Amino acid sequence: IGWNNMEFERMGWADEGDPAFGANAEGLATPQGRFHMVGDQVTFWSGWQEGALLSAWDAVKSIDRQANSR
């Protein structure tokens, strides 16, 4: 059963179909100095562990680039 069909789980995550979603998610996922936002909510895989892992992996790569650019 899909989460969207569970009675008390409706509207539990972002709406990727919203026209503003892509720009907002990209803004949240873009590092602000040393601060990195991660999670499924900043990907097109909201509500899925894969989105959270991909987001975390992107943050780790960004941190590595920042740390090794000196």
N, CA, C and O of each residue as an XYZ file, in Angstrom:
280
protein
N       0.859     -1.186      0.000
C       0.000      0.000      0.000
C       0.893      1.232      0.000
O       1.814      1.336      0.811
N       0.626      2.155     -0.898
C       1.396      3.400     -0.951
C       1.069      4.300      0.232
O      -0.066      4.334      0.707
N       2.081      5.031      0.704
C       1.869      5.940      1.841
C       0.746      6.931      1.557
O       0.013      7.318      2.467
N       0.608      7.339      0.308
C      -0.427      8.314     -0.028
C      -1.837      7.741      0.134
O      -2.814      8.489      0.102
N      -1.949      6.429      0.307
C      -3.253      5.797      0.516
C      -3.543      5.494      1.986
O      -4.615      4.984      2.311
N      -2.606      5.799      2.868
C      -2.802      5.565      4.301
C      -3.562      6.744      4.895
O      -3.212      7.899      4.654
N      -4.599      6.452      5.671
C      -5.512      7.482      6.149
C      -4.825      8.638      6.879
O      -5.143      9.796      6.604
N      -3.912      8.371      7.779
C      -3.318      9.439      8.589
C      -1.938      9.875      8.085
O      -1.232     10.606      8.780
N      -1.561      9.446      6.919
C      -0.254      9.801      6.363
C      -0.369     10.729      5.158
O       0.643     11.062      4.543
N      -1.554     11.140      4.819
C      -1.729     12.012      3.651
C      -1.064     13.354      3.884
O      -1.107     13.898      4.988
N      -0.447     13.885      2.833
C       0.200     15.204      2.865
C       1.375     15.232      3.836
O       1.653     16.256      4.460
N       2.054     14.108      3.957
C       3.173     14.014      4.889
C       4.498     14.490      4.328
O       5.494     14.511      5.052
N       4.544     14.879      3.045
C       5.810     15.291      2.449
C       5.565     16.317      1.351
O       4.426     16.693      1.075
N       6.626     16.750      0.748
C       6.569     17.833     -0.243
C       5.819     17.419     -1.506
O       5.699     16.234     -1.817
N       5.325     18.407     -2.212
C       4.630     18.190     -3.482
C       5.588     18.537     -4.620
O       5.741     19.706     -4.976
N       6.230     17.518     -5.186
C       7.193     17.747     -6.264
C       6.531     18.292     -7.519
O       7.219     18.818     -8.394
N       5.220     18.178     -7.629
C       4.507     18.680     -8.788
C       4.273     20.185     -8.756
O       3.894     20.777     -9.766
N       4.497     20.800     -7.609
C       4.332     22.257     -7.490
C       5.391     22.943     -8.340
O       6.566     22.587     -8.254
N       5.004     23.924     -9.163
C       5.976     24.592    -10.043
C       7.152     25.231     -9.300
O       8.236     25.356     -9.870
N       6.964     25.629     -8.065
C       8.038     26.281     -7.299
C       8.930     25.279     -6.575
O       9.946     25.667     -5.999
N       8.569     23.994     -6.596
C       9.317     23.015     -5.814
C      10.787     22.941     -6.212
O      11.658     22.983     -5.343
N      11.080     22.833     -7.504
C      12.458     22.663     -7.963
C      13.368     23.783     -7.514
O      14.455     23.527     -6.996
N      12.946     25.017     -7.702
C      13.775     26.159     -7.303
C      13.941     26.217     -5.792
O      15.026     26.519     -5.295
N      12.865     25.926     -5.055
C      12.959     25.951     -3.593
C      13.863     24.838     -3.070
O      14.675     25.070     -2.174
N      13.730     23.639     -3.618
C      14.564     22.522     -3.200
C      16.030     22.794     -3.524
O      16.912     22.490     -2.721
N      16.288     23.358     -4.681
C      17.672     23.678     -5.058
C      18.260     24.720     -4.108
O      19.417     24.612     -3.699
N      17.461     25.725     -3.759
C      17.927     26.733     -2.810
C      18.251     26.143     -1.455
O      19.243     26.523     -0.833
N      17.419     25.211     -0.985
C      17.680     24.569      0.303
C      18.895     23.647      0.242
O      19.644     23.537      1.212
N      19.088     22.988     -0.891
C      20.183     22.029     -1.028
C      21.524     22.707     -1.304
O      22.566     22.064     -1.183
N      21.523     23.981     -1.668
C      22.769     24.703     -1.949
C      23.428     25.098     -0.635
O      22.803     25.775      0.181
N      24.677     24.692     -0.410
C      25.346     25.030      0.846
C      25.439     26.541      1.072
O      25.658     27.310      0.135
N      25.273     26.937      2.290
C      25.430     28.333      2.700
C      26.665     28.393      3.594
O      26.576     28.251      4.814
N      27.806     28.605      2.969
C      29.054     28.558      3.727
C      29.307     27.139      4.208
O      29.382     26.203      3.412
N      29.438     26.990      5.534
C      29.675     25.666      6.104
C      28.384     24.917      6.423
O      28.438     23.755      6.827
N      27.245     25.544      6.255
C      25.959     24.935      6.577
C      25.401     24.201      5.361
O      25.283     24.772      4.277
N      25.061     22.933      5.556
C      24.483     22.111      4.497
C      23.142     21.564      4.974
O      23.052     21.012      6.071
N      22.108     21.711      4.163
C      20.794     21.142      4.464
C      20.681     19.817      3.735
O      20.939     19.751      2.534
N      20.304     18.772      4.432
C      20.136     17.462      3.801
C      18.787     16.874      4.185
O      18.180     17.266      5.181
N      18.344     15.949      3.393
C      17.105     15.245      3.666
C      16.305     15.014      2.400
O      16.525     15.654      1.372
N      15.384     14.096      2.501
C      14.571     13.779      1.328
C      13.756     14.970      0.858
O      13.387     15.036     -0.315
N      13.464     15.919      1.751
C      12.625     17.068      1.397
C      13.301     18.033      0.440
O      12.627     18.900     -0.117
N      14.593     17.919      0.228
C      15.281     18.810     -0.707
C      15.661     18.071     -2.000
O      16.569     18.485     -2.721
N      14.949     16.974     -2.277
C      15.171     16.213     -3.505
C      13.822     15.942     -4.171
O      12.766     16.230     -3.606
N      13.875     15.397     -5.353
C      12.645     14.973     -6.012
C      12.236     13.575     -5.563
O      11.372     12.953     -6.180
N      12.853     13.079     -4.495
C      12.523     11.779     -3.912
C      11.986     11.967     -2.494
O      12.325     11.188     -1.602
N      11.155     12.985     -2.271
C      10.664     13.222     -0.914
C       9.812     12.046     -0.447
O       9.049     11.460     -1.215
N       9.965     11.722      0.818
C       9.254     10.587      1.383
C       9.964      9.260      1.166
O       9.430      8.213      1.533
N      11.156      9.279      0.578
C      11.897      8.053      0.291
C      13.289      8.132      0.912
O      13.930      9.182      0.880
N      13.748      7.029      1.471
C      15.093      6.982      2.043
C      16.149      7.277      0.991
O      17.186      7.866      1.297
N      15.893      6.874     -0.236
C      16.866      7.128     -1.303
C      17.126      8.626     -1.451
O      18.271      9.037     -1.641
N      16.075      9.446     -1.367
C      16.248     10.890     -1.455
C      17.118     11.423     -0.331
O      17.970     12.282     -0.555
N      16.906     10.917      0.875
C      17.709     11.351      2.016
C      19.167     10.956      1.831
O      20.069     11.743      2.120
N      19.399      9.745      1.354
C      20.781      9.289      1.159
C      21.476     10.053      0.042
O      22.643     10.418      0.181
N      20.783     10.300     -1.061
C      21.389     11.073     -2.148
C      21.711     12.491     -1.696
O      22.753     13.041     -2.054
N      20.824     13.075     -0.918
C      21.046     14.413     -0.394
C      22.262     14.439      0.534
O      23.098     15.339      0.446
N      22.354     13.453      1.416
C      23.492     13.378      2.338
C      24.797     13.173      1.568
O      25.816     13.780      1.899
N      24.769     12.326      0.550
C      25.967     12.074     -0.260
C      26.433     13.355     -0.948
O      27.631     13.634     -0.991
N      25.494     14.136     -1.486
C      25.857     15.414     -2.109
C      26.486     16.358     -1.095
O      27.441     17.062     -1.421
N      25.967     16.386      0.131
C      26.531     17.245      1.172
C      27.942     16.796      1.551
O      28.832     17.627      1.733
N      28.144     15.500      1.669
C      29.478     14.974      2.013
C      30.489     15.346      0.927
O      31.613     15.744      1.233
N      30.092     15.216     -0.339
C      30.993     15.589     -1.435
C      31.299     17.085     -1.393
O      32.436     17.491     -1.636
N      30.299     17.900     -1.087
C      30.509     19.341     -0.996
C      31.460     19.697      0.148
O      32.342     20.541     -0.005
N      31.269     19.048      1.284
C      32.155     19.290      2.439
C      33.579     18.886      2.095
O      34.529     19.588      2.440
N      33.729     17.748      1.412
C      35.058     17.286      1.010
C      35.725     18.300      0.074
O      36.910     18.600      0.220
N      34.961     18.823     -0.885
C      35.527     19.830     -1.800
C      35.942     21.072     -1.024
O      37.009     21.629     -1.287
N      35.123     21.520     -0.074
C      35.462     22.694      0.721
C      36.719     22.454      1.569
O      37.590     23.318      1.662
N      36.797     21.290      2.174
C      37.921     20.983      3.067
C      39.229     20.802      2.299
O      40.297     21.134      2.812
N      39.155     20.284      1.086
C      40.357     19.994      0.315
C      40.702     21.058     -0.710
O      41.603     20.858     -1.525
N      40.008     22.182     -0.687
C      40.301     23.243     -1.660
C      41.420     24.174     -1.168
O      41.844     25.068     -1.900
N      41.883     23.976      0.028
C      42.908     24.865      0.618
C      44.292     24.415      0.312
O      45.256     25.053      0.735
